[in-house]
PDB file of C-alpha atoms and ligand atoms in Angstrom:
ATOM      1  CA  MET A   1     -19.449  10.885   5.270  1.00  0.00           C
ATOM      2  CA  TYR A   2     -18.518  10.877   1.496  1.00  0.00           C
ATOM      3  CA  VAL A   3     -17.679   8.413  -0.734  1.00  0.00           C
ATOM      4  CA  TYR A   4     -15.567   8.472  -4.332  1.00  0.00           C
ATOM      5  CA  LEU A   5     -17.789   7.110  -6.973  1.00  0.00           C
ATOM      6  CA  ASN A   6     -16.810   7.182 -10.999  1.00  0.00           C
ATOM      7  CA  ASP A   7     -15.575  10.870 -10.790  1.00  0.00           C
ATOM      8  CA  ARG A   8     -16.674  12.734  -7.759  1.00  0.00           C
ATOM      9  CA  ILE A   9     -16.882  12.660  -4.167  1.00  0.00           C
ATOM     10  CA  ILE A  10     -20.486  12.199  -3.099  1.00  0.00           C
ATOM     11  CA  PRO A  11     -22.055  11.546   0.648  1.00  0.00           C
ATOM     12  CA  ARG A  12     -22.866   8.423   1.249  1.00  0.00           C
ATOM     13  CA  SER A  13     -26.188   8.298   1.361  1.00  0.00           C
ATOM     14  CA  GLU A  14     -26.402   9.410  -2.164  1.00  0.00           C
ATOM     15  CA  ALA A  15     -23.740   6.412  -3.309  1.00  0.00           C
ATOM     16  CA  VAL A  16     -25.923   4.046  -5.518  1.00  0.00           C
ATOM     17  CA  ILE A  17     -25.358   1.457  -8.229  1.00  0.00           C
ATOM     18  CA  SER A  18     -26.645   0.075 -10.722  1.00  0.00           C
ATOM     19  CA  ILE A  19     -29.080  -3.019 -10.158  1.00  0.00           C
ATOM     20  CA  PHE A  20     -27.120  -3.985 -13.663  1.00  0.00           C
ATOM     21  CA  ASP A  21     -23.768  -3.741 -12.072  1.00  0.00           C
ATOM     22  CA  HIS A  22     -21.836  -6.490 -13.172  1.00  0.00           C
ATOM     23  CA  GLY A  23     -19.541  -6.610 -10.065  1.00  0.00           C
ATOM     24  CA  PHE A  24     -23.381  -7.486  -8.255  1.00  0.00           C
ATOM     25  CA  LEU A  25     -24.574  -9.617 -10.494  1.00  0.00           C
ATOM     26  CA  TYR A  26     -21.744 -11.430 -11.144  1.00  0.00           C
ATOM     27  CA  GLY A  27     -19.018 -10.657  -9.116  1.00  0.00           C
ATOM     28  CA  ASP A  28     -16.974  -9.488 -12.197  1.00  0.00           C
ATOM     29  CA  GLY A  29     -14.504  -6.692 -10.678  1.00  0.00           C
ATOM     30  CA  ILE A  30     -11.155  -5.920  -8.464  1.00  0.00           C
ATOM     31  CA  TYR A  31     -10.677  -4.279  -5.537  1.00  0.00           C
ATOM     32  CA  GLU A  32      -7.388  -3.112  -3.319  1.00  0.00           C
ATOM     33  CA  THR A  33      -7.603  -2.429   1.119  1.00  0.00           C
ATOM     34  CA  MET A  34      -4.942  -0.044   2.177  1.00  0.00           C
ATOM     35  CA  ARG A  35      -4.305   1.614   4.924  1.00  0.00           C
ATOM     36  CA  VAL A  36      -3.723   5.031   5.775  1.00  0.00           C
ATOM     37  CA  TYR A  37      -1.162   6.073   8.916  1.00  0.00           C
ATOM     38  CA  ASN A  38      -0.989   9.408  10.063  1.00  0.00           C
ATOM     39  CA  GLY A  39      -2.253  10.911   6.497  1.00  0.00           C
ATOM     40  CA  VAL A  40      -0.128   8.765   4.500  1.00  0.00           C
ATOM     41  CA  VAL A  41      -1.380   5.550   2.420  1.00  0.00           C
ATOM     42  CA  PHE A  42       0.899   2.638   3.191  1.00  0.00           C
ATOM     43  CA  LYS A  43       2.880   1.058   0.126  1.00  0.00           C
ATOM     44  CA  LEU A  44       0.281   3.235  -2.140  1.00  0.00           C
ATOM     45  CA  ASP A  45       2.193   2.506  -5.141  1.00  0.00           C
ATOM     46  CA  GLU A  46       1.990  -1.455  -4.135  1.00  0.00           C
ATOM     47  CA  HIS A  47      -1.329  -1.816  -4.289  1.00  0.00           C
ATOM     48  CA  LEU A  48      -1.977   0.256  -6.987  1.00  0.00           C
ATOM     49  CA  ASN A  49       0.634  -1.714  -9.436  1.00  0.00           C
ATOM     50  CA  ARG A  50      -1.354  -5.288  -7.749  1.00  0.00           C
ATOM     51  CA  LEU A  51      -4.740  -3.448  -8.800  1.00  0.00           C
ATOM     52  CA  TYR A  52      -3.558  -2.990 -12.551  1.00  0.00           C
ATOM     53  CA  ARG A  53      -2.264  -6.251 -12.290  1.00  0.00           C
ATOM     54  CA  SER A  54      -5.614  -7.568 -11.537  1.00  0.00           C
ATOM     55  CA  ALA A  55      -7.442  -5.235 -13.630  1.00  0.00           C
ATOM     56  CA  SER A  56      -5.521  -7.293 -16.981  1.00  0.00           C
ATOM     57  CA  MET A  57      -5.608 -10.531 -15.434  1.00  0.00           C
ATOM     58  CA  ILE A  58      -9.338  -9.916 -16.081  1.00  0.00           C
ATOM     59  CA  GLY A  59      -8.963  -7.596 -19.283  1.00  0.00           C
ATOM     60  CA  LEU A  60     -10.439  -4.979 -17.589  1.00  0.00           C
ATOM     61  CA  ALA A  61      -9.126  -1.197 -18.453  1.00  0.00           C
ATOM     62  CA  LEU A  62      -9.153   1.170 -15.481  1.00  0.00           C
ATOM     63  CA  PRO A  63     -11.058   4.514 -16.036  1.00  0.00           C
ATOM     64  CA  LYS A  64      -7.768   6.567 -14.302  1.00  0.00           C
ATOM     65  CA  ASP A  65      -4.299   6.516 -14.612  1.00  0.00           C
ATOM     66  CA  THR A  66      -2.128   5.926 -11.244  1.00  0.00           C
ATOM     67  CA  ASP A  67      -1.936   9.565 -10.566  1.00  0.00           C
ATOM     68  CA  ALA A  68      -5.787  10.188 -11.147  1.00  0.00           C
ATOM     69  CA  ILE A  69      -6.297   7.330  -8.713  1.00  0.00           C
ATOM     70  CA  LYS A  70      -3.879   8.587  -5.817  1.00  0.00           C
ATOM     71  CA  ILE A  71      -5.487  11.864  -6.401  1.00  0.00           C
ATOM     72  CA  ALA A  72      -8.839  10.342  -5.762  1.00  0.00           C
ATOM     73  CA  VAL A  73      -8.110   8.300  -2.937  1.00  0.00           C
ATOM     74  CA  TYR A  74      -6.230  11.502  -1.080  1.00  0.00           C
ATOM     75  CA  GLU A  75      -9.278  13.188  -1.771  1.00  0.00           C
ATOM     76  CA  THR A  76     -11.480  10.756  -0.621  1.00  0.00           C
ATOM     77  CA  LEU A  77      -9.258  10.798   2.892  1.00  0.00           C
ATOM     78  CA  SER A  78      -9.571  14.375   2.984  1.00  0.00           C
ATOM     79  CA  ALA A  79     -13.197  14.292   2.021  1.00  0.00           C
ATOM     80  CA  ASN A  80     -13.649  12.334   5.417  1.00  0.00           C
ATOM     81  CA  ASP A  81     -11.164  14.079   7.546  1.00  0.00           C
ATOM     82  CA  LEU A  82      -9.699  10.657   8.319  1.00  0.00           C
ATOM     83  CA  SER A  83      -5.821  10.208   9.006  1.00  0.00           C
ATOM     84  CA  ASN A  84      -5.636   6.809  10.527  1.00  0.00           C
ATOM     85  CA  ALA A  85      -7.821   5.177   7.536  1.00  0.00           C
ATOM     86  CA  TYR A  86      -9.275   1.643   6.440  1.00  0.00           C
ATOM     87  CA  VAL A  87      -9.465   2.499   2.539  1.00  0.00           C
ATOM     88  CA  ARG A  88     -11.353  -0.157   0.351  1.00  0.00           C
ATOM     89  CA  LEU A  89     -11.114   0.901  -3.695  1.00  0.00           C
ATOM     90  CA  THR A  90     -13.654  -1.426  -6.084  1.00  0.00           C
ATOM     91  CA  VAL A  91     -13.518  -1.079  -9.639  1.00  0.00           C
ATOM     92  CA  SER A  92     -16.483  -3.539 -11.415  1.00  0.00           C
ATOM     93  CA  ARG A  93     -16.942  -3.811 -15.045  1.00  0.00           C
ATOM     94  CA  GLY A  94     -19.721  -1.660 -14.677  1.00  0.00           C
ATOM     95  CA  ARG A  95     -23.100  -1.571 -15.909  1.00  0.00           C
ATOM     96  CA  GLY A  96     -24.302  -3.248 -18.889  1.00  0.00           C
ATOM     97  CA  PRO A  97     -27.407  -5.788 -20.044  1.00  0.00           C
ATOM     98  CA  LEU A  98     -27.807  -9.639 -18.186  1.00  0.00           C
ATOM     99  CA  GLY A  99     -25.060 -11.949 -19.823  1.00  0.00           C
ATOM    100  CA  LEU A 100     -21.481 -12.943 -18.941  1.00  0.00           C
ATOM    101  CA  ASP A 101     -19.726 -10.987 -21.746  1.00  0.00           C
ATOM    102  CA  PRO A 102     -17.603  -8.093 -20.303  1.00  0.00           C
ATOM    103  CA  ASP A 103     -17.773  -5.925 -23.615  1.00  0.00           C
ATOM    104  CA  LEU A 104     -21.551  -5.076 -22.924  1.00  0.00           C
ATOM    105  CA  CYS A 105     -20.205  -3.099 -20.333  1.00  0.00           C
ATOM    106  CA  LYS A 106     -19.204  -0.019 -21.865  1.00  0.00           C
ATOM    107  CA  GLU A 107     -17.645   1.901 -18.275  1.00  0.00           C
ATOM    108  CA  PRO A 108     -15.818   0.488 -15.395  1.00  0.00           C
ATOM    109  CA  THR A 109     -17.671   1.397 -11.849  1.00  0.00           C
ATOM    110  CA  PHE A 110     -14.672   3.090 -10.171  1.00  0.00           C
ATOM    111  CA  LEU A 111     -15.516   3.538  -5.793  1.00  0.00           C
ATOM    112  CA  ILE A 112     -13.410   4.770  -3.220  1.00  0.00           C
ATOM    113  CA  ILE A 113     -14.621   4.224   0.803  1.00  0.00           C
ATOM    114  CA  ALA A 114     -12.588   5.153   3.378  1.00  0.00           C
ATOM    115  CA  GLU A 115     -13.413   4.711   7.102  1.00  0.00           C
ATOM    116  CA  GLU A 116     -12.001   5.384  10.295  1.00  0.00           C
ATOM    117  CA  PHE A 117      -9.614   2.460  11.386  1.00  0.00           C
ATOM    118  CA  LYS A 118     -10.725   0.682  14.637  1.00  0.00           C
ATOM    119  CA  GLU A 119      -7.979  -1.297  16.048  1.00  0.00           C
ATOM    120  CA  TYR A 120      -8.107  -4.789  16.667  1.00  0.00           C
ATOM    121  CA  PRO A 121      -8.345  -6.096  20.301  1.00  0.00           C
ATOM    122  CA  LYS A 122      -5.083  -5.911  21.918  1.00  0.00           C
ATOM    123  CA  ALA A 123      -5.353  -9.478  23.047  1.00  0.00           C
ATOM    124  CA  PHE A 124      -5.336 -10.532  19.702  1.00  0.00           C
ATOM    125  CA  TYR A 125      -1.791  -9.431  19.585  1.00  0.00           C
ATOM    126  CA  GLU A 126      -1.154 -10.496  23.478  1.00  0.00           C
ATOM    127  CA  ASN A 127      -2.351 -14.584  22.958  1.00  0.00           C
ATOM    128  CA  GLY A 128      -2.881 -14.658  19.086  1.00  0.00           C
ATOM    129  CA  VAL A 129      -6.054 -15.806  17.553  1.00  0.00           C
ATOM    130  CA  ARG A 130      -7.098 -19.427  16.744  1.00  0.00           C
ATOM    131  CA  LEU A 131      -7.099 -20.953  13.156  1.00  0.00           C
ATOM    132  CA  ILE A 132      -8.437 -23.915  11.713  1.00  0.00           C
ATOM    133  CA  ILE A 133      -7.756 -25.526   8.105  1.00  0.00           C
ATOM    134  CA  PRO A 134     -10.834 -26.319   6.609  1.00  0.00           C
ATOM    135  CA  LYS A 135     -12.371 -28.791   4.607  1.00  0.00           C
ATOM    136  CA  THR A 136     -12.761 -25.914   1.690  1.00  0.00           C
ATOM    137  CA  LYS A 137      -9.832 -26.291  -0.448  1.00  0.00           C
ATOM    138  CA  ARG A 138      -8.255 -22.835  -1.935  1.00  0.00           C
ATOM    139  CA  ASN A 139      -9.142 -21.930  -5.464  1.00  0.00           C
ATOM    140  CA  PHE A 140      -6.591 -23.644  -7.656  1.00  0.00           C
ATOM    141  CA  PRO A 141      -4.710 -20.644 -10.040  1.00  0.00           C
ATOM    142  CA  GLU A 142      -5.787 -22.335 -13.628  1.00  0.00           C
ATOM    143  CA  ALA A 143      -9.549 -22.403 -12.444  1.00  0.00           C
ATOM    144  CA  LEU A 144      -9.591 -18.358 -10.966  1.00  0.00           C
ATOM    145  CA  ASN A 145      -5.820 -17.325  -9.554  1.00  0.00           C
ATOM    146  CA  PRO A 146      -5.939 -15.859  -6.239  1.00  0.00           C
ATOM    147  CA  GLN A 147      -3.289 -13.430  -7.517  1.00  0.00           C
ATOM    148  CA  ILE A 148      -6.528 -11.357  -8.757  1.00  0.00           C
ATOM    149  CA  LYS A 149      -7.805 -10.008  -6.071  1.00  0.00           C
ATOM    150  CA  SER A 150     -11.041 -10.133  -7.571  1.00  0.00           C
ATOM    151  CA  LEU A 151     -15.215  -9.162  -6.328  1.00  0.00           C
ATOM    152  CA  ASN A 152     -15.157 -13.226  -6.062  1.00  0.00           C
ATOM    153  CA  PHE A 153     -15.068 -14.097  -2.876  1.00  0.00           C
ATOM    154  CA  LEU A 154     -17.079 -17.197  -2.194  1.00  0.00           C
ATOM    155  CA  ASN A 155     -14.433 -19.597  -1.989  1.00  0.00           C
ATOM    156  CA  ASN A 156     -12.890 -17.419   1.124  1.00  0.00           C
ATOM    157  CA  ILE A 157     -16.815 -16.959   2.686  1.00  0.00           C
ATOM    158  CA  LEU A 158     -16.796 -20.473   2.423  1.00  0.00           C
ATOM    159  CA  ALA A 159     -13.758 -21.286   4.654  1.00  0.00           C
ATOM    160  CA  LYS A 160     -14.685 -18.559   6.774  1.00  0.00           C
ATOM    161  CA  ILE A 161     -18.291 -20.243   7.499  1.00  0.00           C
ATOM    162  CA  GLU A 162     -16.536 -22.764   8.499  1.00  0.00           C
ATOM    163  CA  ALA A 163     -14.157 -20.895  10.572  1.00  0.00           C
ATOM    164  CA  LYS A 164     -16.841 -19.624  12.368  1.00  0.00           C
ATOM    165  CA  GLN A 165     -18.606 -22.789  12.918  1.00  0.00           C
ATOM    166  CA  ALA A 166     -15.393 -23.565  14.792  1.00  0.00           C
ATOM    167  CA  ASP A 167     -15.018 -20.505  16.809  1.00  0.00           C
ATOM    168  CA  ALA A 168     -11.677 -19.809  14.836  1.00  0.00           C
ATOM    169  CA  TYR A 169     -10.764 -16.098  13.967  1.00  0.00           C
ATOM    170  CA  GLU A 170      -9.360 -17.173  10.321  1.00  0.00           C
ATOM    171  CA  ALA A 171      -9.354 -20.593   7.968  1.00  0.00           C
ATOM    172  CA  LEU A 172      -6.040 -21.474   6.275  1.00  0.00           C
ATOM    173  CA  MET A 173      -7.134 -23.246   2.996  1.00  0.00           C
ATOM    174  CA  LEU A 174      -5.067 -26.082   1.877  1.00  0.00           C
ATOM    175  CA  ASN A 175      -4.493 -26.549  -2.402  1.00  0.00           C
ATOM    176  CA  ILE A 176      -6.057 -29.424  -4.304  1.00  0.00           C
ATOM    177  CA  SER A 177      -2.706 -31.223  -3.893  1.00  0.00           C
ATOM    178  CA  GLY A 178      -3.127 -30.502   0.393  1.00  0.00           C
ATOM    179  CA  LYS A 179      -0.265 -28.466   0.739  1.00  0.00           C
ATOM    180  CA  LEU A 180      -0.621 -25.041   2.787  1.00  0.00           C
ATOM    181  CA  THR A 181      -1.983 -21.696   1.114  1.00  0.00           C
ATOM    182  CA  GLU A 182      -3.457 -18.856   2.707  1.00  0.00           C
ATOM    183  CA  GLY A 183      -5.645 -17.688   4.522  1.00  0.00           C
ATOM    184  CA  THR A 184      -9.317 -16.065   3.542  1.00  0.00           C
ATOM    185  CA  ILE A 185      -8.034 -12.610   4.320  1.00  0.00           C
ATOM    186  CA  SER A 186      -4.567 -13.256   5.093  1.00  0.00           C
ATOM    187  CA  ASN A 187      -1.144 -15.193   4.086  1.00  0.00           C
ATOM    188  CA  VAL A 188       0.437 -17.421   6.847  1.00  0.00           C
ATOM    189  CA  PHE A 189       4.079 -17.855   8.018  1.00  0.00           C
ATOM    190  CA  PHE A 190       5.184 -20.209  10.753  1.00  0.00           C
ATOM    191  CA  ILE A 191       9.021 -20.951  12.268  1.00  0.00           C
ATOM    192  CA  LYS A 192       9.942 -24.324  12.086  1.00  0.00           C
ATOM    193  CA  ASP A 193      13.911 -25.268  13.243  1.00  0.00           C
ATOM    194  CA  GLU A 194      14.515 -21.074  13.699  1.00  0.00           C
ATOM    195  CA  ILE A 195      13.567 -20.998   9.409  1.00  0.00           C
ATOM    196  CA  LEU A 196      10.613 -18.549   9.050  1.00  0.00           C
ATOM    197  CA  CYS A 197       7.988 -20.826   6.690  1.00  0.00           C
ATOM    198  CA  THR A 198       5.677 -19.396   4.141  1.00  0.00           C
ATOM    199  CA  PRO A 199       4.003 -20.895   1.051  1.00  0.00           C
ATOM    200  CA  SER A 200       5.117 -19.576  -2.163  1.00  0.00           C
ATOM    201  CA  ILE A 201       3.529 -18.145  -5.224  1.00  0.00           C
ATOM    202  CA  GLU A 202       3.014 -21.384  -6.589  1.00  0.00           C
ATOM    203  CA  CYS A 203       1.212 -22.971  -4.050  1.00  0.00           C
ATOM    204  CA  GLY A 204      -1.704 -20.871  -5.450  1.00  0.00           C
ATOM    205  CA  ILE A 205      -2.122 -17.660  -3.185  1.00  0.00           C
ATOM    206  CA  LEU A 206      -2.348 -14.017  -3.322  1.00  0.00           C
ATOM    207  CA  ASP A 207       0.776 -12.260  -3.127  1.00  0.00           C
ATOM    208  CA  GLY A 208       0.237  -9.825   0.054  1.00  0.00           C
ATOM    209  CA  ILE A 209       1.841  -6.681   0.110  1.00  0.00           C
ATOM    210  CA  THR A 210       2.408  -7.758   4.359  1.00  0.00           C
ATOM    211  CA  ARG A 211       3.680 -10.716   2.817  1.00  0.00           C
ATOM    212  CA  ARG A 212       6.422  -9.222   1.294  1.00  0.00           C
ATOM    213  CA  VAL A 213       7.100  -6.954   3.502  1.00  0.00           C
ATOM    214  CA  VAL A 214       7.602  -9.058   6.253  1.00  0.00           C
ATOM    215  CA  ILE A 215       9.861 -11.260   4.196  1.00  0.00           C
ATOM    216  CA  GLU A 216      12.263  -8.287   3.435  1.00  0.00           C
ATOM    217  CA  LEU A 217      11.738  -7.324   6.988  1.00  0.00           C
ATOM    218  CA  ALA A 218      12.840 -11.201   8.355  1.00  0.00           C
ATOM    219  CA  THR A 219      15.958 -10.902   5.876  1.00  0.00           C
ATOM    220  CA  ARG A 220      16.777  -7.919   6.841  1.00  0.00           C
ATOM    221  CA  GLU A 221      17.101  -9.298  10.046  1.00  0.00           C
ATOM    222  CA  GLY A 222      18.872 -12.200   9.531  1.00  0.00           C
ATOM    223  CA  ILE A 223      16.347 -14.662   9.696  1.00  0.00           C
ATOM    224  CA  THR A 224      16.389 -17.082   6.607  1.00  0.00           C
ATOM    225  CA  VAL A 225      13.351 -17.619   4.959  1.00  0.00           C
ATOM    226  CA  LYS A 226      11.776 -20.233   2.655  1.00  0.00           C
ATOM    227  CA  GLU A 227       9.023 -19.749   0.714  1.00  0.00           C
ATOM    228  CA  GLY A 228       8.027 -23.569  -0.864  1.00  0.00           C
ATOM    229  CA  GLU A 229       5.237 -26.325  -0.726  1.00  0.00           C
ATOM    230  CA  PHE A 230       4.432 -27.016   3.039  1.00  0.00           C
ATOM    231  CA  THR A 231       1.723 -29.334   4.780  1.00  0.00           C
ATOM    232  CA  LYS A 232      -0.548 -29.189   7.524  1.00  0.00           C
ATOM    233  CA  GLN A 233       1.824 -31.698   9.343  1.00  0.00           C
ATOM    234  CA  ASP A 234       4.448 -28.661   8.866  1.00  0.00           C
ATOM    235  CA  ILE A 235       2.528 -26.007  10.496  1.00  0.00           C
ATOM    236  CA  TYR A 236       1.668 -28.743  13.133  1.00  0.00           C
ATOM    237  CA  SER A 237       4.883 -29.067  14.350  1.00  0.00           C
ATOM    238  CA  ALA A 238       6.093 -25.191  14.470  1.00  0.00           C
ATOM    239  CA  SER A 239       6.880 -23.750  17.020  1.00  0.00           C
ATOM    240  CA  GLU A 240       5.225 -20.000  16.238  1.00  0.00           C
ATOM    241  CA  VAL A 241       2.769 -18.961  13.746  1.00  0.00           C
ATOM    242  CA  PHE A 242       1.339 -15.895  12.779  1.00  0.00           C
ATOM    243  CA  ILE A 243      -0.577 -14.358   9.386  1.00  0.00           C
ATOM    244  CA  THR A 244      -0.175 -11.234   7.850  1.00  0.00           C
ATOM    245  CA  ASN A 245      -2.163  -8.038   5.833  1.00  0.00           C
ATOM    246  CA  THR A 246      -2.751  -4.935   5.693  1.00  0.00           C
ATOM    247  CA  THR A 247      -5.063  -3.967   8.660  1.00  0.00           C
ATOM    248  CA  LEU A 248      -3.922  -7.057  10.906  1.00  0.00           C
ATOM    249  CA  GLU A 249       0.037  -6.534  10.387  1.00  0.00           C
ATOM    250  CA  VAL A 250       1.762  -9.416  11.953  1.00  0.00           C
ATOM    251  CA  MET A 251      -0.763 -11.033  13.775  1.00  0.00           C
ATOM    252  CA  PRO A 252       0.146 -14.067  16.038  1.00  0.00           C
ATOM    253  CA  VAL A 253      -1.596 -17.455  16.009  1.00  0.00           C
ATOM    254  CA  SER A 254      -2.270 -19.600  19.074  1.00  0.00           C
ATOM    255  CA  ARG A 255      -3.962 -22.381  17.970  1.00  0.00           C
ATOM    256  CA  VAL A 256      -4.105 -24.198  14.575  1.00  0.00           C
ATOM    257  CA  ASP A 257      -6.802 -26.766  14.853  1.00  0.00           C
ATOM    258  CA  ASP A 258      -5.836 -28.348  17.956  1.00  0.00           C
ATOM    259  CA  ARG A 259      -2.238 -27.648  17.721  1.00  0.00           C
ATOM    260  CA  THR A 260      -1.611 -24.651  20.442  1.00  0.00           C
ATOM    261  CA  TYR A 261       1.435 -22.378  20.431  1.00  0.00           C
ATOM    262  CA  GLU A 262       2.972 -18.927  21.940  1.00  0.00           C
ATOM    263  CA  VAL A 263       3.251 -15.691  20.860  1.00  0.00           C
ATOM    264  CA  GLY A 264       6.938 -16.418  20.252  1.00  0.00           C
ATOM    265  CA  ARG A 265      10.330 -14.469  19.976  1.00  0.00           C
ATOM    266  CA  VAL A 266      10.714 -14.518  15.680  1.00  0.00           C
ATOM    267  CA  THR A 267       6.686 -13.103  15.567  1.00  0.00           C
ATOM    268  CA  ARG A 268       7.115 -10.394  18.222  1.00  0.00           C
ATOM    269  CA  LEU A 269      10.116  -9.312  16.767  1.00  0.00           C
ATOM    270  CA  LEU A 270       8.691  -9.042  13.114  1.00  0.00           C
ATOM    271  CA  TYR A 271       5.944  -7.500  14.652  1.00  0.00           C
ATOM    272  CA  LYS A 272       8.118  -4.771  16.117  1.00  0.00           C
ATOM    273  CA  ALA A 273       9.843  -4.518  12.649  1.00  0.00           C
ATOM    274  CA  TYR A 274       6.792  -3.901  11.169  1.00  0.00           C
ATOM    275  CA  ARG A 275       5.643  -1.004  13.130  1.00  0.00           C
ATOM    276  CA  GLN A 276       9.335   0.613  12.481  1.00  0.00           C
ATOM    277  CA  GLU A 277       8.687   0.000   8.747  1.00  0.00           C
ATOM    278  CA  VAL A 278       5.447   1.670   8.743  1.00  0.00           C
ATOM    279  CA  LYS A 279       6.867   4.685  10.930  1.00  0.00           C
ATOM    280  CA  ALA A 280       9.790   5.218   8.650  1.00  0.00           C
ATOM    281  CA  TYR A 281       7.568   4.600   5.427  1.00  0.00           C
ATOM    282  CA  VAL A 282       5.285   7.617   6.919  1.00  0.00           C
ATOM    283  CA  ALA A 283       7.737   9.789   7.606  1.00  0.00           C
ATOM    284  CA  ASP A 284       9.397   9.019   4.760  1.00  0.00           C
ATOM    285  CA  VAL A 285       6.727  10.162   2.580  1.00  0.00           C
ATOM    286  CA  ARG A 286       5.458  13.416   4.786  1.00  0.00           C
ATOM    287  CA  SER A 287       9.107  14.792   4.461  1.00  0.00           C
ATOM    288  CA  SER A 288       9.226  14.335   0.959  1.00  0.00           C
ATOM    289  CA  GLY A 289       7.061  17.733   0.818  1.00  0.00           C
ATOM    290  CA  PRO A 290       3.394  18.171  -0.059  1.00  0.00           C
ATOM    291  CA  SER A 291       2.208  16.835  -3.202  1.00  0.00           C
ATOM    292  CA  ILE A 292      -1.164  15.633  -3.764  1.00  0.00           C
ATOM    293  CA  TRP A 293      -0.658  12.272  -3.328  1.00  0.00           C
ATOM    294  CA  GLY A 294       1.879  12.576  -0.630  1.00  0.00           C
ATOM    295  CA  TYR A 295       1.114  14.275   3.094  1.00  0.00           C
ATOM    296  CA  SER A 296       0.454  18.066   2.735  1.00  0.00           C
ATOM    297  CA  GLU A 297      -0.146  20.148   5.850  1.00  0.00           C
TER     298      GLU A 297
HETATM  299  N1  PMP B 301      -4.483 -13.364   0.716  1.00  0.00           N
HETATM  300  C1  PMP B 301      -5.824 -13.013   0.544  1.00  0.00           C
HETATM  301  C2  PMP B 301      -6.747 -14.331   0.544  1.00  0.00           C
HETATM  302  C3  PMP B 301      -6.204 -11.751   0.917  1.00  0.00           C
HETATM  303  O1  PMP B 301      -7.455 -11.478   0.463  1.00  0.00           O
HETATM  304  C4  PMP B 301      -5.388 -10.543   1.691  1.00  0.00           C
HETATM  305  C5  PMP B 301      -6.138  -9.423   2.168  1.00  0.00           C
HETATM  306  N2  PMP B 301      -5.511  -8.155   0.747  1.00  0.00           N
HETATM  307  C6  PMP B 301      -4.001 -11.362   1.766  1.00  0.00           C
HETATM  308  C7  PMP B 301      -3.505 -12.570   1.283  1.00  0.00           C
HETATM  309  C8  PMP B 301      -2.971 -10.072   2.344  1.00  0.00           C
HETATM  310  O2  PMP B 301      -3.106  -9.283   1.632  1.00  0.00           O
HETATM  311  P1  PMP B 301      -2.078  -7.838   1.828  1.00  0.00           P
HETATM  312  O3  PMP B 301      -0.993  -7.880   3.038  1.00  0.00           O
HETATM  313  O4  PMP B 301      -1.715  -7.003   0.905  1.00  0.00           O
HETATM  314  O5  PMP B 301      -3.431  -7.076   2.711  1.00  0.00           O
END
């Protein structure tokens, strides 16, 4: 297995990063997780746009332009002979002396890890997963904006620890005003009175790429979508709940705290619509002819 580190593909076993890397020392860096279907990276442009946005929000100049990153991603996939994969792209501030000043680091560290995608258990999709609302509150935007997809994951990890202690799959955090935000690695949706509800960006969430696709698909299906501020009472009184992210896609929720839900009609419909959207996207990229960042046979 190979990874892409800085400017080249190297065997995993040879890939090392300095103990002075500020990503390691201070969590100073950003990342993206992408899903590859049949050789095609789903929504690659959207992921790279978000990577650039995260970089600019922390004042980090990416060491490569978009095309060079796309080539690097596809080279990593090809070196590992992967067509259904999980790709993690990380850029840290790089190596520098001790101290928080980002200018101490002259060059960012750029890393791509690609692994074969392991399907989630079918039972998750058939029965749904369990959520809790943890005590840990989501970082608020004026402190550490959740729109920065950063290496600083302790906020989410603290909530995840609570979820694990409660034997739940995911923790759905509230913001400091007690409004719903998002899971530790996912966005949340629920259906109430036939309306598809999801916390708005202003509540302090990462604007998930899957979230955006699901909103578009729901609108196309004639479902009313409401992005806004919601409380935990709203989700307790919902008829269906699901979470989304790049790898989970549309994952039904069977329980939030003590409230239980069936895997309902809207969740199933959007799950199917999402799968179809992926198929159409992949077919479209593959038919656009061989290119380094499309699929080439
Ligand atoms: N929120 C958080 C905190 C996340 O880590 C993720 C996963 N990247 C998401 C939402 C979902 O984002 P996406 O749909 O782009 O994977």
